[in-house]
Amino acid sequence: DIQMTQSPSSLSASVGDRVTITCQASQDISNYLNWYQQKPGKAPKLLIYDASNLETGVPSRFSGSGSGTDFTFTISSLQPEDIATYYCQQYDNLLTFGPGTKVDIK
Amino acid sequence: QVQLQESGPGLVKPSQTLSLTCTVSGGSISSGSYYWSWIRQPAGKGLEWIGRIYTSGSTNYNPSLKSRVTISVDTSKNQFSLKLSSVTAADTAVYYCARGNWNYANYWGQGTLVTVSS
């Protein structure tokens, strides 16, 4: 089984800050990685697929990069509506989600 | 636009079978090349992929749950279903159904809370 880790588990940042979340896979998954946003009480929403491709309609302040085992998710300028938990998800072998990173406003 | 809605009992007794249905609207469950998945989330915890069924009827399951899970589709009702047997309190969670490709899920239901308790 492929295990996913994320860091940090939570963070607080100011509006306008650049926010970076990392995701690590337990083995090489190429670019088979997606990122989701989940707001409280809501279903997750796909933001980034294939490690770096922005889903249609998602603001360009969100971006993703990486391949192999190490991946990065970035919000270039944090907005109040970005308060949420963010999950990475691999699909090299079935589907596995990371543990999530909770993002708050400082 | 496709919409998904989970339904089923909100309370299940330990050792019994949890049964949920996802009703799809805005498109036929048998058209296109889509995967129909179940994902769950215990309160305050992360997401766990349970399994999926392809348009053709083939299935994949999370190895950790495989022995207890069955996902099936009823094209006549435009629904797909989840059965999870021998439930315990650890199976208490919000259960989501979702549609996607083989690599992601981009349409989700709102989720339904299932509590396992006597």
PDB file of C-alpha atoms in Angstrom:
ATOM      1  CA  ASP A   1       0.000   0.000   0.000  1.00  0.00           C
ATOM      2  CA  ILE A   2       1.123   3.554  -0.700  1.00  0.00           C
ATOM      3  CA  GLN A   3       1.160   5.817   2.349  1.00  0.00           C
ATOM      4  CA  MET A   4       0.810   9.570   2.102  1.00  0.00           C
ATOM      5  CA  THR A   5       2.067  12.128   4.592  1.00  0.00           C
ATOM      6  CA  GLN A   6       1.451  15.873   4.687  1.00  0.00           C
ATOM      7  CA  SER A   7       3.116  18.720   6.509  1.00  0.00           C
ATOM      8  CA  PRO A   8       2.325  20.736   8.362  1.00  0.00           C
ATOM      9  CA  SER A   9      -0.817  19.260   9.875  1.00  0.00           C
ATOM     10  CA  SER A  10      -2.092  22.782  10.438  1.00  0.00           C
ATOM     11  CA  LEU A  11      -0.992  26.338   9.826  1.00  0.00           C
ATOM     12  CA  SER A  12      -2.100  29.906  10.450  1.00  0.00           C
ATOM     13  CA  ALA A  13      -1.279  32.647   8.000  1.00  0.00           C
ATOM     14  CA  SER A  14      -2.318  36.197   7.256  1.00  0.00           C
ATOM     15  CA  VAL A  15      -4.451  37.300   4.335  1.00  0.00           C
ATOM     16  CA  GLY A  16      -2.144  37.817   1.381  1.00  0.00           C
ATOM     17  CA  ASP A  17       0.517  35.418   2.625  1.00  0.00           C
ATOM     18  CA  ARG A  18       2.014  32.692   0.478  1.00  0.00           C
ATOM     19  CA  VAL A  19       1.075  29.294   1.882  1.00  0.00           C
ATOM     20  CA  THR A  20       2.905  26.064   1.064  1.00  0.00           C
ATOM     21  CA  ILE A  21       1.887  22.515   1.955  1.00  0.00           C
ATOM     22  CA  THR A  22       3.986  19.455   1.231  1.00  0.00           C
ATOM     23  CA  CYS A  23       2.873  15.910   0.528  1.00  0.00           C
ATOM     24  CA  GLN A  24       5.141  12.890   0.469  1.00  0.00           C
ATOM     25  CA  ALA A  25       4.413   9.449  -0.909  1.00  0.00           C
ATOM     26  CA  SER A  26       5.959   6.282   0.504  1.00  0.00           C
ATOM     27  CA  GLN A  27       7.097   5.275  -2.997  1.00  0.00           C
ATOM     28  CA  ASP A  28       7.504   6.792  -6.434  1.00  0.00           C
ATOM     29  CA  ILE A  29       4.083   7.762  -7.806  1.00  0.00           C
ATOM     30  CA  SER A  30       5.293   9.807 -10.794  1.00  0.00           C
ATOM     31  CA  ASN A  31       2.854  12.712 -11.073  1.00  0.00           C
ATOM     32  CA  TYR A  32      -0.168  10.655 -10.021  1.00  0.00           C
ATOM     33  CA  LEU A  33      -1.289  13.128  -7.379  1.00  0.00           C
ATOM     34  CA  ASN A  34      -4.277  15.366  -6.813  1.00  0.00           C
ATOM     35  CA  TRP A  35      -5.145  18.086  -4.316  1.00  0.00           C
ATOM     36  CA  TYR A  36      -8.563  18.718  -2.757  1.00  0.00           C
ATOM     37  CA  GLN A  37     -10.013  21.491  -0.630  1.00  0.00           C
ATOM     38  CA  GLN A  38     -12.599  20.709   2.031  1.00  0.00           C
ATOM     39  CA  LYS A  39     -14.463  23.437   3.844  1.00  0.00           C
ATOM     40  CA  PRO A  40     -16.218  22.641   7.148  1.00  0.00           C
ATOM     41  CA  GLY A  41     -19.390  20.641   6.668  1.00  0.00           C
ATOM     42  CA  LYS A  42     -18.863  20.364   2.915  1.00  0.00           C
ATOM     43  CA  ALA A  43     -17.706  17.702   0.503  1.00  0.00           C
ATOM     44  CA  PRO A  44     -14.158  17.909  -0.823  1.00  0.00           C
ATOM     45  CA  LYS A  45     -13.529  19.827  -4.024  1.00  0.00           C
ATOM     46  CA  LEU A  46     -10.891  18.901  -6.578  1.00  0.00           C
ATOM     47  CA  LEU A  47      -8.405  21.742  -7.105  1.00  0.00           C
ATOM     48  CA  ILE A  48      -5.326  20.246  -8.786  1.00  0.00           C
ATOM     49  CA  TYR A  49      -4.986  17.021 -10.771  1.00  0.00           C
ATOM     50  CA  ASP A  50      -1.924  15.254 -12.177  1.00  0.00           C
ATOM     51  CA  ALA A  51       0.198  17.151  -9.628  1.00  0.00           C
ATOM     52  CA  SER A  52       0.116  20.501 -11.396  1.00  0.00           C
ATOM     53  CA  ASN A  53      -3.003  20.931 -13.513  1.00  0.00           C
ATOM     54  CA  LEU A  54      -5.632  23.391 -12.301  1.00  0.00           C
ATOM     55  CA  GLU A  55      -9.184  22.091 -12.371  1.00  0.00           C
ATOM     56  CA  THR A  56     -11.557  24.217 -14.429  1.00  0.00           C
ATOM     57  CA  GLY A  57     -12.891  27.202 -12.507  1.00  0.00           C
ATOM     58  CA  VAL A  58     -10.295  27.063  -9.737  1.00  0.00           C
ATOM     59  CA  PRO A  59      -8.550  30.390  -9.040  1.00  0.00           C
ATOM     60  CA  SER A  60      -5.029  30.723 -10.353  1.00  0.00           C
ATOM     61  CA  ARG A  61      -3.632  31.515  -6.893  1.00  0.00           C
ATOM     62  CA  PHE A  62      -3.696  27.751  -6.325  1.00  0.00           C
ATOM     63  CA  SER A  63      -0.881  25.710  -7.809  1.00  0.00           C
ATOM     64  CA  GLY A  64       0.825  22.365  -7.461  1.00  0.00           C
ATOM     65  CA  SER A  65       4.176  20.900  -8.351  1.00  0.00           C
ATOM     66  CA  GLY A  66       6.342  17.861  -7.844  1.00  0.00           C
ATOM     67  CA  SER A  67       6.860  14.315  -9.019  1.00  0.00           C
ATOM     68  CA  GLY A  68       8.157  11.053  -7.692  1.00  0.00           C
ATOM     69  CA  THR A  69       7.658  11.129  -3.936  1.00  0.00           C
ATOM     70  CA  ASP A  70       7.623  14.839  -3.079  1.00  0.00           C
ATOM     71  CA  PHE A  71       4.889  17.287  -3.946  1.00  0.00           C
ATOM     72  CA  THR A  72       4.017  20.877  -3.084  1.00  0.00           C
ATOM     73  CA  PHE A  73       0.722  22.743  -3.004  1.00  0.00           C
ATOM     74  CA  THR A  74       0.831  26.548  -2.916  1.00  0.00           C
ATOM     75  CA  ILE A  75      -1.655  29.330  -2.362  1.00  0.00           C
ATOM     76  CA  SER A  76       0.131  32.392  -3.699  1.00  0.00           C
ATOM     77  CA  SER A  77      -1.962  34.929  -1.790  1.00  0.00           C
ATOM     78  CA  LEU A  78      -4.165  33.543   0.963  1.00  0.00           C
ATOM     79  CA  GLN A  79      -7.760  34.759   0.920  1.00  0.00           C
ATOM     80  CA  PRO A  80     -10.370  34.473   3.694  1.00  0.00           C
ATOM     81  CA  GLU A  81     -12.388  32.009   1.599  1.00  0.00           C
ATOM     82  CA  ASP A  82      -9.389  29.661   1.453  1.00  0.00           C
ATOM     83  CA  ILE A  83      -9.925  28.616   5.080  1.00  0.00           C
ATOM     84  CA  ALA A  84     -10.237  24.861   4.727  1.00  0.00           C
ATOM     85  CA  THR A  85      -8.472  21.558   5.069  1.00  0.00           C
ATOM     86  CA  TYR A  86      -6.389  20.493   2.091  1.00  0.00           C
ATOM     87  CA  TYR A  87      -5.771  16.862   1.152  1.00  0.00           C
ATOM     88  CA  CYS A  88      -3.395  15.266  -1.296  1.00  0.00           C
ATOM     89  CA  GLN A  89      -4.481  12.009  -2.968  1.00  0.00           C
ATOM     90  CA  GLN A  90      -2.429   9.482  -4.922  1.00  0.00           C
ATOM     91  CA  TYR A  91      -3.744   7.306  -7.710  1.00  0.00           C
ATOM     92  CA  ASP A  92      -0.706   5.276  -8.666  1.00  0.00           C
ATOM     93  CA  ASN A  93      -2.235   2.297  -6.873  1.00  0.00           C
ATOM     94  CA  LEU A  94      -5.967   2.649  -6.264  1.00  0.00           C
ATOM     95  CA  LEU A  95      -6.623   5.843  -4.292  1.00  0.00           C
ATOM     96  CA  THR A  96      -5.173   7.015  -0.986  1.00  0.00           C
ATOM     97  CA  PHE A  97      -5.632  10.377   0.702  1.00  0.00           C
ATOM     98  CA  GLY A  98      -3.102  12.178   2.824  1.00  0.00           C
ATOM     99  CA  PRO A  99      -4.029  13.104   6.412  1.00  0.00           C
ATOM    100  CA  GLY A 100      -4.833  16.717   5.557  1.00  0.00           C
ATOM    101  CA  THR A 101      -3.541  20.193   6.376  1.00  0.00           C
ATOM    102  CA  LYS A 102      -5.847  22.636   8.113  1.00  0.00           C
ATOM    103  CA  VAL A 103      -5.362  26.246   7.029  1.00  0.00           C
ATOM    104  CA  ASP A 104      -6.552  29.105   9.246  1.00  0.00           C
ATOM    105  CA  ILE A 105      -6.315  32.872   9.114  1.00  0.00           C
ATOM    106  CA  LYS A 106      -3.978  34.428  11.654  1.00  0.00           C
TER     107      LYS A 106
ATOM    108  CA  GLN B   1     -24.689  19.077 -14.381  1.00  0.00           C
ATOM    109  CA  VAL B   2     -24.498  15.758 -12.606  1.00  0.00           C
ATOM    110  CA  GLN B   3     -25.626  15.654  -8.984  1.00  0.00           C
ATOM    111  CA  LEU B   4     -25.254  12.874  -6.437  1.00  0.00           C
ATOM    112  CA  GLN B   5     -27.289  12.239  -3.300  1.00  0.00           C
ATOM    113  CA  GLU B   6     -26.573   9.670  -0.618  1.00  0.00           C
ATOM    114  CA  SER B   7     -29.390   7.986   1.276  1.00  0.00           C
ATOM    115  CA  GLY B   8     -29.780   5.253   3.850  1.00  0.00           C
ATOM    116  CA  PRO B   9     -30.144   4.567   7.564  1.00  0.00           C
ATOM    117  CA  GLY B  10     -28.360   7.004   9.832  1.00  0.00           C
ATOM    118  CA  LEU B  11     -28.031   4.432  12.606  1.00  0.00           C
ATOM    119  CA  VAL B  12     -26.756   0.875  12.275  1.00  0.00           C
ATOM    120  CA  LYS B  13     -26.235  -1.655  15.056  1.00  0.00           C
ATOM    121  CA  PRO B  14     -22.831  -3.239  15.617  1.00  0.00           C
ATOM    122  CA  SER B  15     -22.218  -6.444  13.639  1.00  0.00           C
ATOM    123  CA  GLN B  16     -24.943  -5.537  11.139  1.00  0.00           C
ATOM    124  CA  THR B  17     -24.553  -4.443   7.525  1.00  0.00           C
ATOM    125  CA  LEU B  18     -24.433  -0.779   6.561  1.00  0.00           C
ATOM    126  CA  SER B  19     -26.292  -0.115   3.319  1.00  0.00           C
ATOM    127  CA  LEU B  20     -26.219   3.184   1.443  1.00  0.00           C
ATOM    128  CA  THR B  21     -27.463   4.271  -1.953  1.00  0.00           C
ATOM    129  CA  CYS B  22     -26.263   7.089  -4.160  1.00  0.00           C
ATOM    130  CA  THR B  23     -28.826   8.487  -6.598  1.00  0.00           C
ATOM    131  CA  VAL B  24     -27.403  10.180  -9.658  1.00  0.00           C
ATOM    132  CA  SER B  25     -29.255  12.943 -11.472  1.00  0.00           C
ATOM    133  CA  GLY B  26     -28.353  15.070 -14.461  1.00  0.00           C
ATOM    134  CA  GLY B  27     -26.888  12.189 -16.397  1.00  0.00           C
ATOM    135  CA  SER B  28     -27.067   8.451 -16.911  1.00  0.00           C
ATOM    136  CA  ILE B  29     -24.929   6.300 -14.648  1.00  0.00           C
ATOM    137  CA  SER B  30     -24.331   3.929 -17.545  1.00  0.00           C
ATOM    138  CA  SER B  31     -23.114   6.493 -20.066  1.00  0.00           C
ATOM    139  CA  GLY B  32     -19.596   7.757 -20.386  1.00  0.00           C
ATOM    140  CA  SER B  33     -16.493   6.223 -18.873  1.00  0.00           C
ATOM    141  CA  TYR B  34     -16.784   7.076 -15.222  1.00  0.00           C
ATOM    142  CA  TYR B  35     -15.870   5.612 -11.880  1.00  0.00           C
ATOM    143  CA  TRP B  36     -18.453   5.786  -9.105  1.00  0.00           C
ATOM    144  CA  SER B  37     -16.826   5.845  -5.692  1.00  0.00           C
ATOM    145  CA  TRP B  38     -17.555   5.738  -1.993  1.00  0.00           C
ATOM    146  CA  ILE B  39     -15.374   7.707   0.428  1.00  0.00           C
ATOM    147  CA  ARG B  40     -15.860   8.131   4.166  1.00  0.00           C
ATOM    148  CA  GLN B  41     -14.701  10.533   6.857  1.00  0.00           C
ATOM    149  CA  PRO B  42     -14.937   9.933  10.614  1.00  0.00           C
ATOM    150  CA  ALA B  43     -15.734  13.053  12.591  1.00  0.00           C
ATOM    151  CA  GLY B  44     -12.714  15.318  12.828  1.00  0.00           C
ATOM    152  CA  LYS B  45     -10.562  12.957  10.768  1.00  0.00           C
ATOM    153  CA  GLY B  46      -9.355  12.561   7.217  1.00  0.00           C
ATOM    154  CA  LEU B  47     -10.787  10.981   4.090  1.00  0.00           C
ATOM    155  CA  GLU B  48     -10.717   7.237   3.465  1.00  0.00           C
ATOM    156  CA  TRP B  49     -11.424   5.842  -0.003  1.00  0.00           C
ATOM    157  CA  ILE B  50     -13.666   2.784   0.301  1.00  0.00           C
ATOM    158  CA  GLY B  51     -13.963   1.606  -3.275  1.00  0.00           C
ATOM    159  CA  ARG B  52     -15.423   2.228  -6.713  1.00  0.00           C
ATOM    160  CA  ILE B  53     -17.349   0.698  -9.551  1.00  0.00           C
ATOM    161  CA  TYR B  54     -16.694   1.395 -13.205  1.00  0.00           C
ATOM    162  CA  THR B  55     -19.360   1.929 -15.832  1.00  0.00           C
ATOM    163  CA  SER B  56     -18.669  -1.625 -17.033  1.00  0.00           C
ATOM    164  CA  GLY B  57     -19.417  -2.999 -13.562  1.00  0.00           C
ATOM    165  CA  SER B  58     -15.857  -3.822 -12.534  1.00  0.00           C
ATOM    166  CA  THR B  59     -14.945  -2.909  -8.977  1.00  0.00           C
ATOM    167  CA  ASN B  60     -11.910  -1.940  -6.901  1.00  0.00           C
ATOM    168  CA  TYR B  61     -11.820  -1.857  -3.123  1.00  0.00           C
ATOM    169  CA  ASN B  62      -9.591  -0.488  -0.410  1.00  0.00           C
ATOM    170  CA  PRO B  63      -7.545  -3.524   0.706  1.00  0.00           C
ATOM    171  CA  SER B  64      -8.183  -2.677   4.360  1.00  0.00           C
ATOM    172  CA  LEU B  65     -11.957  -2.966   3.838  1.00  0.00           C
ATOM    173  CA  LYS B  66     -12.148  -5.392   0.934  1.00  0.00           C
ATOM    174  CA  SER B  67     -13.402  -8.362   2.926  1.00  0.00           C
ATOM    175  CA  ARG B  68     -16.431  -6.392   4.135  1.00  0.00           C
ATOM    176  CA  VAL B  69     -17.333  -4.172   1.162  1.00  0.00           C
ATOM    177  CA  THR B  70     -19.589  -4.630  -1.832  1.00  0.00           C
ATOM    178  CA  ILE B  71     -20.336  -1.863  -4.339  1.00  0.00           C
ATOM    179  CA  SER B  72     -22.978  -2.448  -6.977  1.00  0.00           C
ATOM    180  CA  VAL B  73     -24.897  -0.459  -9.562  1.00  0.00           C
ATOM    181  CA  ASP B  74     -28.572  -0.398 -10.548  1.00  0.00           C
ATOM    182  CA  THR B  75     -28.744   1.249 -13.959  1.00  0.00           C
ATOM    183  CA  SER B  76     -32.547   1.064 -14.039  1.00  0.00           C
ATOM    184  CA  LYS B  77     -32.708   3.368 -11.030  1.00  0.00           C
ATOM    185  CA  ASN B  78     -29.582   5.384 -11.897  1.00  0.00           C
ATOM    186  CA  GLN B  79     -28.119   4.446  -8.545  1.00  0.00           C
ATOM    187  CA  PHE B  80     -25.101   2.744  -7.081  1.00  0.00           C
ATOM    188  CA  SER B  81     -24.858   1.234  -3.634  1.00  0.00           C
ATOM    189  CA  LEU B  82     -22.487   0.420  -0.807  1.00  0.00           C
ATOM    190  CA  LYS B  83     -22.751  -2.489   1.575  1.00  0.00           C
ATOM    191  CA  LEU B  84     -20.342  -2.754   4.493  1.00  0.00           C
ATOM    192  CA  SER B  85     -20.746  -5.810   6.660  1.00  0.00           C
ATOM    193  CA  SER B  86     -19.898  -6.558  10.292  1.00  0.00           C
ATOM    194  CA  VAL B  87     -19.749  -2.896  11.260  1.00  0.00           C
ATOM    195  CA  THR B  88     -18.258  -1.582  14.476  1.00  0.00           C
ATOM    196  CA  ALA B  89     -18.072   1.848  16.066  1.00  0.00           C
ATOM    197  CA  ALA B  90     -14.966   2.474  13.954  1.00  0.00           C
ATOM    198  CA  ASP B  91     -17.208   2.568  10.881  1.00  0.00           C
ATOM    199  CA  THR B  92     -19.072   5.618  12.193  1.00  0.00           C
ATOM    200  CA  ALA B  93     -18.443   8.358   9.645  1.00  0.00           C
ATOM    201  CA  VAL B  94     -19.839  10.675   7.041  1.00  0.00           C
ATOM    202  CA  TYR B  95     -20.099   8.640   3.855  1.00  0.00           C
ATOM    203  CA  TYR B  96     -19.740  10.375   0.489  1.00  0.00           C
ATOM    204  CA  CYS B  97     -20.493   9.087  -2.962  1.00  0.00           C
ATOM    205  CA  ALA B  98     -18.619  10.605  -5.876  1.00  0.00           C
ATOM    206  CA  ARG B  99     -18.094  10.424  -9.617  1.00  0.00           C
ATOM    207  CA  GLY B 100     -14.820  10.778 -11.399  1.00  0.00           C
ATOM    208  CA  ASN B 101     -12.249   9.284 -13.669  1.00  0.00           C
ATOM    209  CA  TRP B 102      -9.820   6.552 -12.675  1.00  0.00           C
ATOM    210  CA  ASN B 103      -7.568   9.115 -11.060  1.00  0.00           C
ATOM    211  CA  TYR B 104      -9.840  11.575  -9.262  1.00  0.00           C
ATOM    212  CA  ALA B 105     -13.343  12.354  -8.042  1.00  0.00           C
ATOM    213  CA  ASN B 106     -14.716  15.684  -9.161  1.00  0.00           C
ATOM    214  CA  TYR B 107     -18.418  15.406  -8.418  1.00  0.00           C
ATOM    215  CA  TRP B 108     -19.419  14.610  -4.857  1.00  0.00           C
ATOM    216  CA  GLY B 109     -22.607  14.139  -2.917  1.00  0.00           C
ATOM    217  CA  GLN B 110     -23.195  16.190   0.209  1.00  0.00           C
ATOM    218  CA  GLY B 111     -22.451  13.233   2.469  1.00  0.00           C
ATOM    219  CA  THR B 112     -24.535  11.296   4.947  1.00  0.00           C
ATOM    220  CA  LEU B 113     -23.689  10.526   8.573  1.00  0.00           C
ATOM    221  CA  VAL B 114     -23.880   6.910   9.613  1.00  0.00           C
ATOM    222  CA  THR B 115     -23.525   6.087  13.290  1.00  0.00           C
ATOM    223  CA  VAL B 116     -22.834   2.569  14.487  1.00  0.00           C
ATOM    224  CA  SER B 117     -24.331   2.093  17.919  1.00  0.00           C
ATOM    225  CA  SER B 118     -26.599  -0.259  19.782  1.00  0.00           C
TER     226      SER B 118
END
